[in-house]
Amino acid sequence: MKNEVVADLEWVAEYWPDLVETRIPGTRRPWRQTELTPEAIAARDEQARLERFERSMLSLGASPAPVDVAILSTVLDLLVQADDLAAAISHVVGDSPLPPPGPGDLDARPYLLYAVRRLPDDLVGWAAPIAHRMVDQVARALCMVYAGQHLDVTCPWCHQSDVWRVEELPGGMVAIVCWGTCDPPAREVGTWWRGRPVWPITDWERLAHHIQAAEERAA
């Protein structure tokens, strides 16, 4: 279970800059479907990368434009959770606590990555639902979750199309479920539900690599 908690916290840290940027209305959210041409998408993504490099990490708290109150509320809630998580861990392992976020400081990554490095085994069960909830909050804020959404891909294991669907499973887990006749190797499956292979959000990047590899082999 510890590896799953660590993966969840690392995922939240990876997407944290995207979440903070999204508090500015009109910011492009990852994974949002678009009608742009491939050329326009490439130009837009390149511009986004340039803008990311031009901003220092200290500018995460700067907000010259009106903000999306719902996103800002999510950011602040997650920041408090990350700070509390790091503080609890530092108390158990005997470290000096990290300084709390200052005014205008919206960067939760120091607390998240501290938790990744120092999470003790006896706190894993306590931290697991917190990390899972944080992943869910970020994914929903970034519009990465569409419960019931069918994914227009061919499963690399059962080789059927239109059988992957985003589901909200018991316990609030948001995951991709394959509804085909599918029996992938156990090492490739995040978990199982009703006998079907399931991949939580944190496995989606790995799934994308499998799909790309299968498409390259087919070509």
Coordinates of N, CA and C in Angstrom, one line a residue:
M1 N 0.8 -1.2 0.0 CA 0.0 0.0 0.0 C 0.9 1.3 0.0
K2 N 2.0 1.2 0.6 CA 2.9 2.4 0.7 C 3.2 2.9 -0.7
N3 N 3.5 2.0 -1.6 CA 3.9 2.4 -3.0 C 2.7 3.2 -3.6
E4 N 1.5 2.8 -3.3 CA 0.3 3.4 -3.9 C 0.1 4.8 -3.3
V5 N 0.4 5.0 -2.0 CA 0.3 6.3 -1.4 C 1.3 7.2 -2.0
V6 N 2.5 6.7 -2.1 CA 3.6 7.5 -2.7 C 3.3 7.9 -4.1
A7 N 2.8 7.0 -4.9 CA 2.4 7.3 -6.3 C 1.3 8.4 -6.3
D8 N 0.3 8.3 -5.4 CA -0.7 9.3 -5.4 C -0.1 10.7 -5.1
L9 N 0.7 10.8 -4.1 CA 1.3 12.1 -3.7 C 2.2 12.6 -4.8
E10 N 3.0 11.8 -5.4 CA 3.8 12.2 -6.5 C 3.0 12.8 -7.7
W11 N 1.8 12.1 -7.9 CA 0.9 12.5 -9.0 C 0.4 13.9 -8.7
V12 N 0.0 14.1 -7.5 CA -0.6 15.5 -7.1 C 0.5 16.5 -7.2
A13 N 1.7 16.2 -6.8 CA 2.8 17.2 -7.0 C 3.1 17.5 -8.4
E14 N 3.1 16.5 -9.3 CA 3.3 16.7 -10.7 C 2.3 17.6 -11.3
Y15 N 1.1 17.5 -11.0 CA 0.0 18.3 -11.6 C -0.3 19.6 -10.8
W16 N 0.5 19.8 -9.7 CA 0.2 21.0 -8.9 C 0.3 22.3 -9.7
P17 N 1.4 22.5 -10.5 CA 1.4 23.8 -11.3 C 0.2 24.0 -12.2
D18 N -0.3 22.9 -12.8 CA -1.4 23.0 -13.7 C -2.7 23.4 -12.9
L19 N -2.8 22.8 -11.7 CA -3.9 23.2 -10.8 C -3.9 24.7 -10.4
V20 N -2.7 25.2 -10.0 CA -2.6 26.6 -9.6 C -2.9 27.5 -10.8
E21 N -2.4 27.2 -11.9 CA -2.6 28.0 -13.1 C -4.1 28.0 -13.5
T22 N -4.8 26.9 -13.2 CA -6.2 26.8 -13.6 C -7.1 27.8 -12.8
R23 N -6.6 28.3 -11.7 CA -7.4 29.3 -11.0 C -7.7 30.5 -11.7
I24 N -6.9 30.8 -12.8 CA -7.1 31.9 -13.7 C -8.2 31.5 -14.7
P25 N -9.3 32.1 -14.8 CA -10.4 31.7 -15.8 C -9.8 31.7 -17.2
G26 N -10.2 30.6 -17.9 CA -9.7 30.5 -19.3 C -8.5 29.7 -19.5
T27 N -7.8 29.3 -18.4 CA -6.6 28.4 -18.5 C -7.0 27.1 -19.0
R28 N -6.2 26.6 -20.0 CA -6.5 25.3 -20.6 C -6.2 24.2 -19.5
R29 N -7.1 23.3 -19.4 CA -7.0 22.2 -18.5 C -6.4 20.9 -19.2
P30 N -5.6 20.2 -18.6 CA -5.1 19.0 -19.2 C -6.2 18.0 -19.5
W31 N -6.0 17.3 -20.7 CA -6.9 16.2 -21.1 C -8.3 16.7 -21.6
R32 N -8.5 18.0 -21.6 CA -9.8 18.5 -22.1 C -9.8 18.2 -23.6
Q33 N -11.0 17.7 -24.1 CA -11.1 17.4 -25.5 C -11.1 18.7 -26.3
T34 N -10.6 18.7 -27.5 CA -10.5 20.0 -28.3 C -10.8 19.7 -29.7
E35 N -11.2 20.7 -30.4 CA -11.5 20.6 -31.8 C -10.3 21.3 -32.7
L36 N -9.3 21.6 -32.0 CA -8.2 22.3 -32.7 C -7.5 21.3 -33.7
T37 N -6.8 21.9 -34.7 CA -6.1 21.0 -35.6 C -4.8 20.6 -34.9
P38 N -4.1 19.5 -35.4 CA -2.8 19.1 -34.8 C -1.8 20.2 -34.8
E39 N -1.8 21.1 -35.8 CA -0.8 22.2 -35.9 C -1.1 23.2 -34.8
A40 N -2.4 23.5 -34.6 CA -2.8 24.5 -33.6 C -2.5 24.0 -32.2
I41 N -2.8 22.7 -32.0 CA -2.5 22.1 -30.7 C -1.0 22.2 -30.4
A42 N -0.2 21.8 -31.4 CA 1.3 21.9 -31.2 C 1.8 23.3 -30.8
A43 N 1.2 24.3 -31.6 CA 1.6 25.7 -31.3 C 1.2 26.1 -29.9
R44 N -0.1 25.7 -29.6 CA -0.6 26.1 -28.3 C 0.2 25.5 -27.1
D45 N 0.6 24.2 -27.3 CA 1.3 23.5 -26.3 C 2.7 24.1 -26.1
E46 N 3.3 24.5 -27.2 CA 4.7 25.1 -27.2 C 4.6 26.4 -26.5
Q47 N 3.6 27.2 -26.7 CA 3.4 28.5 -26.0 C 3.2 28.2 -24.5
A48 N 2.5 27.2 -24.2 CA 2.3 26.9 -22.8 C 3.6 26.5 -22.1
R49 N 4.4 25.7 -22.8 CA 5.7 25.4 -22.2 C 6.6 26.6 -22.0
L50 N 6.6 27.5 -23.0 CA 7.4 28.7 -22.9 C 7.0 29.5 -21.7
E51 N 5.7 29.7 -21.5 CA 5.1 30.5 -20.4 C 5.5 29.8 -19.1
R52 N 5.5 28.5 -19.0 CA 5.9 27.8 -17.8 C 7.3 28.1 -17.4
F53 N 8.2 28.1 -18.4 CA 9.6 28.3 -18.2 C 9.9 29.8 -17.8
E54 N 9.1 30.7 -18.3 CA 9.3 32.1 -18.0 C 8.9 32.5 -16.6
R55 N 8.0 31.6 -16.0 CA 7.6 31.9 -14.6 C 8.5 31.1 -13.6
S56 N 8.9 31.8 -12.6 CA 9.7 31.0 -11.5 C 8.7 30.4 -10.6
M57 N 9.1 29.4 -9.9 CA 8.2 28.7 -9.0 C 7.7 29.6 -7.9
L58 N 8.4 30.7 -7.6 CA 7.9 31.6 -6.6 C 6.7 32.4 -7.0
S59 N 6.4 32.4 -8.3 CA 5.3 33.2 -8.8 C 4.0 32.4 -8.8
L60 N 4.0 31.2 -8.2 CA 2.8 30.4 -8.1 C 1.7 31.2 -7.4
G61 N 2.1 32.0 -6.4 CA 1.1 32.7 -5.6 C 0.6 34.0 -6.3
A62 N 1.2 34.5 -7.4 CA 0.8 35.7 -8.0 C -0.5 35.5 -8.8
S63 N -1.4 36.5 -8.7 CA -2.6 36.4 -9.4 C -3.1 37.7 -9.9
P64 N -2.6 38.2 -11.1 CA -3.0 39.5 -11.5 C -4.4 39.6 -12.1
A65 N -5.0 38.4 -12.3 CA -6.3 38.4 -13.0 C -7.4 37.9 -12.0
P66 N -8.7 38.1 -12.3 CA -9.7 37.5 -11.4 C -9.5 36.0 -11.4
V67 N -9.9 35.4 -10.2 CA -9.6 34.0 -10.1 C -11.0 33.2 -10.0
D68 N -10.9 31.9 -10.3 CA -12.0 31.0 -10.2 C -12.0 30.6 -8.7
V69 N -13.1 31.0 -8.1 CA -13.2 30.9 -6.6 C -13.2 29.4 -6.2
A70 N -13.9 28.6 -7.0 CA -14.0 27.1 -6.7 C -12.6 26.5 -6.8
I71 N -11.8 26.8 -7.9 CA -10.5 26.3 -8.0 C -9.6 26.8 -6.9
L72 N -9.6 28.1 -6.6 CA -8.8 28.6 -5.5 C -9.1 27.9 -4.2
S73 N -10.4 27.6 -3.9 CA -10.8 26.9 -2.7 C -10.2 25.5 -2.7
T74 N -10.2 24.9 -3.8 CA -9.6 23.5 -3.9 C -8.1 23.6 -3.6
V75 N -7.4 24.6 -4.2 CA -6.0 24.8 -4.0 C -5.7 25.0 -2.5
L76 N -6.4 25.9 -1.9 CA -6.2 26.2 -0.5 C -6.5 25.0 0.4
D77 N -7.5 24.2 0.1 CA -7.9 23.0 0.9 C -6.8 22.0 0.7
L78 N -6.3 21.8 -0.5 CA -5.2 20.8 -0.7 C -3.9 21.3 0.0
L79 N -3.6 22.6 0.0 CA -2.4 23.1 0.6 C -2.5 22.8 2.1
V80 N -3.6 23.0 2.7 CA -3.8 22.7 4.1 C -3.6 21.2 4.4
Q81 N -4.2 20.4 3.6 CA -4.0 18.9 3.7 C -2.5 18.5 3.6
A82 N -1.9 19.1 2.6 CA -0.4 18.7 2.4 C 0.4 19.2 3.6
D83 N 0.1 20.4 4.1 CA 0.9 20.9 5.3 C 0.6 20.0 6.5
D84 N -0.7 19.7 6.7 CA -1.0 18.8 7.9 C -0.3 17.4 7.7
L85 N -0.3 16.9 6.5 CA 0.3 15.6 6.3 C 1.8 15.6 6.6
A86 N 2.5 16.6 6.1 CA 3.9 16.8 6.4 C 4.2 17.0 7.9
A87 N 3.3 17.8 8.5 CA 3.5 18.0 10.0 C 3.3 16.8 10.8
A88 N 2.3 16.0 10.4 CA 2.1 14.7 11.2 C 3.3 13.8 11.0
I89 N 3.8 13.7 9.8 CA 4.9 12.8 9.5 C 6.2 13.3 10.2
S90 N 6.4 14.6 10.2 CA 7.6 15.1 10.9 C 7.6 14.8 12.4
H91 N 6.4 14.9 13.0 CA 6.2 14.6 14.4 C 6.5 13.2 14.7
V92 N 6.1 12.2 13.8 CA 6.3 10.8 14.1 C 7.8 10.4 13.9
V93 N 8.4 11.0 12.8 CA 9.8 10.6 12.5 C 10.8 11.4 13.3
G94 N 10.4 12.5 14.0 CA 11.3 13.3 14.8 C 12.0 14.4 14.0
D95 N 11.5 14.8 12.8 CA 12.1 15.9 12.1 C 11.6 17.2 12.6
S96 N 12.3 18.3 12.3 CA 11.8 19.6 12.5 C 10.7 19.8 11.5
P97 N 9.5 20.4 11.9 CA 8.5 20.6 10.9 C 8.9 21.6 9.9
L98 N 8.3 21.4 8.6 CA 8.5 22.4 7.6 C 7.8 23.7 7.9
P99 N 8.4 24.9 7.5 CA 7.7 26.1 7.8 C 6.3 26.1 7.1
P100 N 5.3 26.6 7.7 CA 3.9 26.7 7.1 C 4.0 27.6 5.9
P101 N 3.0 27.5 5.0 CA 3.0 28.4 3.8 C 2.8 29.8 4.3
G102 N 3.5 30.7 3.6 CA 3.4 32.1 3.9 C 2.2 32.8 3.1
P103 N 1.9 34.0 3.4 CA 0.9 34.7 2.6 C 1.2 34.7 1.1
G104 N 0.2 34.3 0.4 CA 0.3 34.2 -1.1 C 1.1 33.0 -1.6
D105 N 1.6 32.2 -0.7 CA 2.3 31.0 -1.1 C 1.4 29.8 -1.4
L106 N 1.2 29.4 -2.6 CA 0.3 28.4 -3.0 C 1.0 27.1 -3.4
D107 N 2.3 26.9 -3.0 CA 3.0 25.8 -3.5 C 3.0 24.7 -2.5
A108 N 2.2 23.6 -2.7 CA 2.1 22.5 -1.8 C 3.2 21.4 -2.0
R109 N 4.0 21.6 -3.1 CA 4.9 20.5 -3.5 C 6.0 20.2 -2.4
P110 N 6.5 21.2 -1.7 CA 7.5 20.9 -0.6 C 6.9 19.9 0.4
Y111 N 5.7 20.1 0.8 CA 5.0 19.3 1.8 C 4.7 17.9 1.2
L112 N 4.2 17.9 -0.1 CA 3.9 16.6 -0.7 C 5.2 15.7 -0.9
L113 N 6.3 16.4 -1.4 CA 7.5 15.6 -1.6 C 8.2 15.2 -0.3
Y114 N 8.0 16.0 0.7 CA 8.5 15.6 2.0 C 7.8 14.3 2.5
A115 N 6.5 14.3 2.3 CA 5.7 13.1 2.7 C 6.1 11.9 1.9
V116 N 6.4 12.1 0.6 CA 6.9 11.0 -0.2 C 8.2 10.4 0.3
R117 N 9.1 11.3 0.7 CA 10.4 10.8 1.2 C 10.4 10.2 2.6
R118 N 9.5 10.7 3.4 CA 9.6 10.4 4.9 C 8.4 9.6 5.4
L119 N 7.5 9.3 4.6 CA 6.3 8.6 5.1 C 6.7 7.3 5.8
P120 N 6.4 7.2 7.1 CA 6.8 5.9 7.8 C 5.7 4.9 7.6
D121 N 6.1 3.6 7.8 CA 5.2 2.5 7.5 C 4.0 2.6 8.4
D122 N 4.1 3.1 9.7 CA 3.0 3.0 10.6 C 2.0 4.1 10.3
L123 N 2.3 5.0 9.4 CA 1.3 6.1 9.0 C 0.7 5.8 7.6
V124 N 1.1 4.7 7.0 CA 0.6 4.5 5.6 C -0.9 4.3 5.6
G125 N -1.5 3.5 6.5 CA -2.9 3.3 6.5 C -3.7 4.6 6.8
W126 N -3.1 5.5 7.6 CA -3.8 6.8 7.8 C -3.7 7.7 6.6
A127 N -2.5 7.7 6.0 CA -2.3 8.6 4.9 C -3.0 8.2 3.6
A128 N -3.2 6.9 3.4 CA -3.8 6.4 2.1 C -5.1 7.1 1.7
P129 N -6.1 7.2 2.6 CA -7.3 7.9 2.1 C -7.1 9.4 1.9
I130 N -6.2 10.0 2.6 CA -5.9 11.5 2.4 C -5.3 11.6 1.0
A131 N -4.3 10.8 0.6 CA -3.7 10.9 -0.7 C -4.6 10.6 -1.8
H132 N -5.5 9.6 -1.6 CA -6.5 9.3 -2.6 C -7.5 10.4 -2.8
R133 N -7.9 11.0 -1.7 CA -8.8 12.2 -1.9 C -8.2 13.3 -2.6
M134 N -6.9 13.6 -2.3 CA -6.2 14.7 -3.0 C -6.1 14.4 -4.5
V135 N -5.8 13.2 -4.9 CA -5.8 12.9 -6.3 C -7.2 13.2 -7.0
D136 N -8.2 12.7 -6.3 CA -9.6 12.9 -6.8 C -9.9 14.4 -7.0
Q137 N -9.5 15.2 -6.0 CA -9.8 16.7 -6.0 C -9.1 17.3 -7.2
V138 N -7.8 17.0 -7.4 CA -7.0 17.6 -8.5 C -7.6 17.1 -9.8
A139 N -7.9 15.9 -10.0 CA -8.4 15.4 -11.2 C -9.7 16.0 -11.6
R140 N -10.6 16.2 -10.6 CA -11.9 16.8 -10.9 C -11.7 18.3 -11.2
A141 N -10.8 19.0 -10.5 CA -10.6 20.4 -10.8 C -10.0 20.6 -12.2
L142 N -9.2 19.7 -12.7 CA -8.6 19.8 -14.0 C -9.4 19.2 -15.1
C143 N -10.6 18.8 -14.8 CA -11.5 18.2 -15.8 C -10.9 17.0 -16.4
M144 N -10.2 16.2 -15.6 CA -9.6 15.0 -16.1 C -10.6 13.8 -15.9
V145 N -11.7 14.1 -15.2 CA -12.6 13.0 -14.9 C -14.0 13.2 -15.5
Y146 N -14.4 12.3 -16.3 CA -15.8 12.3 -16.8 C -16.4 10.9 -16.5
A147 N -17.1 10.8 -15.4 CA -17.7 9.5 -15.1 C -18.6 9.0 -16.2
G148 N -18.4 7.8 -16.7 CA -19.1 7.2 -17.8 C -18.6 7.5 -19.1
Q149 N -17.5 8.3 -19.2 CA -16.9 8.6 -20.5 C -16.3 7.4 -21.2
H150 N -16.6 7.1 -22.4 CA -16.0 6.1 -23.2 C -14.7 6.6 -23.8
L151 N -13.6 5.9 -23.8 CA -12.4 6.3 -24.4 C -12.2 5.7 -25.8
D152 N -11.9 6.5 -26.7 CA -11.8 6.0 -28.1 C -10.4 5.4 -28.4
V153 N -10.1 4.3 -27.8 CA -8.9 3.6 -27.9 C -9.1 2.1 -28.1
T154 N -8.1 1.4 -28.5 CA -8.2 -0.1 -28.6 C -7.3 -0.6 -27.4
C155 N -8.0 -1.5 -26.7 CA -7.3 -2.0 -25.5 C -6.1 -2.8 -26.0
P156 N -4.9 -2.6 -25.5 CA -3.7 -3.3 -25.9 C -3.6 -4.8 -25.5
W157 N -4.6 -5.2 -24.7 CA -4.6 -6.6 -24.2 C -5.7 -7.4 -24.8
C158 N -6.9 -6.9 -24.8 CA -8.0 -7.7 -25.4 C -8.2 -7.3 -26.9
H159 N -7.6 -6.2 -27.3 CA -7.6 -5.7 -28.7 C -9.0 -5.4 -29.2
Q160 N -9.9 -5.0 -28.3 CA -11.2 -4.5 -28.6 C -11.2 -3.0 -28.5
S161 N -12.1 -2.4 -29.3 CA -12.2 -0.9 -29.3 C -13.5 -0.5 -28.5
D162 N -13.4 0.7 -28.0 CA -14.5 1.3 -27.3 C -15.0 0.4 -26.1
V163 N -14.0 -0.1 -25.4 CA -14.4 -1.0 -24.2 C -13.8 -0.4 -22.9
W164 N -13.0 0.7 -23.0 CA -12.5 1.4 -21.9 C -13.5 2.5 -21.5
R165 N -13.8 2.6 -20.2 CA -14.7 3.6 -19.7 C -14.3 4.1 -18.3
V166 N -14.4 5.4 -18.1 CA -14.1 6.0 -16.9 C -15.2 5.8 -15.9
E167 N -14.9 5.2 -14.7 CA -15.9 4.9 -13.8 C -15.6 5.4 -12.4
E168 N -16.6 5.8 -11.6 CA -16.4 6.1 -10.2 C -16.8 4.9 -9.4
L169 N -15.8 4.2 -8.9 CA -16.0 2.9 -8.2 C -16.3 3.1 -6.7
P170 N -16.8 2.1 -6.0 CA -17.0 2.2 -4.6 C -15.8 2.7 -3.9
G171 N -16.1 3.6 -2.9 CA -15.0 4.2 -2.2 C -14.5 5.5 -2.8
G172 N -15.1 5.9 -4.0 CA -14.8 7.1 -4.6 C -13.6 7.0 -5.6
M173 N -13.1 5.8 -5.8 CA -12.0 5.7 -6.7 C -12.4 6.0 -8.2
V174 N -11.7 6.9 -8.8 CA -12.0 7.1 -10.2 C -11.0 6.4 -11.1
A175 N -11.4 5.6 -12.0 CA -10.5 4.7 -12.7 C -11.0 4.4 -14.1
I176 N -10.1 3.9 -14.9 CA -10.5 3.3 -16.2 C -10.8 1.8 -16.0
V177 N -11.9 1.4 -16.5 CA -12.3 -0.1 -16.5 C -12.4 -0.6 -17.9
C178 N -11.8 -1.7 -18.1 CA -12.0 -2.4 -19.4 C -13.2 -3.3 -19.4
W179 N -14.2 -3.1 -20.3 CA -15.4 -3.9 -20.3 C -15.3 -4.9 -21.4
G180 N -14.2 -5.1 -22.0 CA -14.0 -6.2 -23.0 C -13.7 -7.5 -22.3
T181 N -13.4 -8.5 -23.2 CA -13.0 -9.8 -22.7 C -11.5 -9.7 -22.5
C182 N -11.1 -9.3 -21.3 CA -9.8 -8.8 -21.1 C -9.1 -9.5 -19.9
D183 N -7.9 -10.0 -20.1 CA -7.2 -10.6 -19.0 C -5.7 -10.3 -19.1
P184 N -5.3 -9.0 -18.8 CA -4.0 -8.6 -18.9 C -3.1 -9.2 -17.9
P185 N -1.8 -9.2 -18.0 CA -0.9 -9.7 -17.0 C -1.1 -8.9 -15.7
A186 N -1.0 -9.7 -14.6 CA -1.3 -9.1 -13.3 C -0.4 -7.9 -13.0
R187 N 0.8 -7.9 -13.5 CA 1.7 -6.7 -13.2 C 1.3 -5.5 -13.9
E188 N 0.4 -5.6 -14.9 CA 0.0 -4.4 -15.7 C -1.4 -3.8 -15.2
V189 N -1.9 -4.5 -14.1 CA -3.3 -4.0 -13.7 C -3.1 -3.4 -12.3
G190 N -3.8 -2.2 -12.2 CA -3.8 -1.5 -10.9 C -4.6 -2.2 -9.9
T191 N -5.8 -2.7 -10.2 CA -6.6 -3.5 -9.3 C -7.7 -4.2 -10.2
W192 N -8.6 -4.8 -9.5 CA -9.7 -5.5 -10.2 C -11.0 -5.1 -9.6
W193 N -12.1 -5.1 -10.4 CA -13.4 -4.8 -9.9 C -14.4 -5.6 -10.7
R194 N -15.2 -6.5 -10.0 CA -16.1 -7.4 -10.6 C -15.5 -8.2 -11.7
G195 N -14.2 -8.6 -11.4 CA -13.5 -9.5 -12.4 C -13.0 -8.7 -13.6
R196 N -13.0 -7.4 -13.6 CA -12.5 -6.6 -14.7 C -11.3 -5.8 -14.3
P197 N -10.3 -5.7 -15.2 CA -9.1 -4.9 -14.9 C -9.5 -3.4 -14.7
V198 N -8.8 -2.8 -13.7 CA -9.1 -1.4 -13.4 C -7.7 -0.7 -13.2
W199 N -7.7 0.6 -13.8 CA -6.5 1.4 -13.6 C -6.9 2.7 -13.0
P200 N -6.4 3.0 -11.8 CA -6.7 4.3 -11.2 C -6.0 5.4 -12.0
I201 N -6.4 6.7 -11.6 CA -5.8 7.8 -12.4 C -4.3 7.8 -12.5
T202 N -3.7 7.4 -11.4 CA -2.2 7.5 -11.4 C -1.5 6.5 -12.3
D203 N -2.3 5.6 -12.9 CA -1.8 4.6 -13.8 C -2.0 5.1 -15.3
W204 N -2.7 6.2 -15.5 CA -3.2 6.5 -16.8 C -2.0 6.9 -17.7
E205 N -1.0 7.5 -17.2 CA 0.2 7.8 -18.1 C 0.8 6.5 -18.6
R206 N 1.0 5.5 -17.7 CA 1.5 4.2 -18.1 C 0.6 3.5 -19.1
L207 N -0.7 3.7 -19.0 CA -1.6 3.1 -20.0 C -1.4 3.8 -21.3
A208 N -1.2 5.1 -21.3 CA -0.9 5.8 -22.6 C 0.3 5.2 -23.3
H209 N 1.3 4.9 -22.6 CA 2.5 4.3 -23.2 C 2.2 2.9 -23.8
H210 N 1.4 2.1 -23.2 CA 1.0 0.8 -23.7 C 0.2 1.0 -25.0
I211 N -0.7 2.0 -25.0 CA -1.5 2.2 -26.2 C -0.6 2.6 -27.4
Q212 N 0.3 3.6 -27.1 CA 1.2 4.0 -28.1 C 2.0 2.9 -28.7
A213 N 2.6 2.1 -27.8 CA 3.4 0.9 -28.2 C 2.6 0.0 -29.1
A214 N 1.3 -0.3 -28.7 CA 0.5 -1.2 -29.5 C 0.2 -0.6 -30.8
E215 N -0.1 0.7 -30.9 CA -0.4 1.3 -32.2 C 0.9 1.3 -33.1
E216 N 2.0 1.5 -32.5 CA 3.3 1.4 -33.3 C 3.5 0.0 -33.9
R217 N 3.2 -1.0 -33.1 CA 3.4 -2.4 -33.5 C 2.4 -2.7 -34.7
A218 N 1.1 -2.2 -34.5 CA 0.1 -2.4 -35.5 C 0.5 -1.7 -36.9
A219 N 1.1 -0.6 -36.7 CA 1.5 0.2 -37.9 C 2.6 -0.5 -38.7

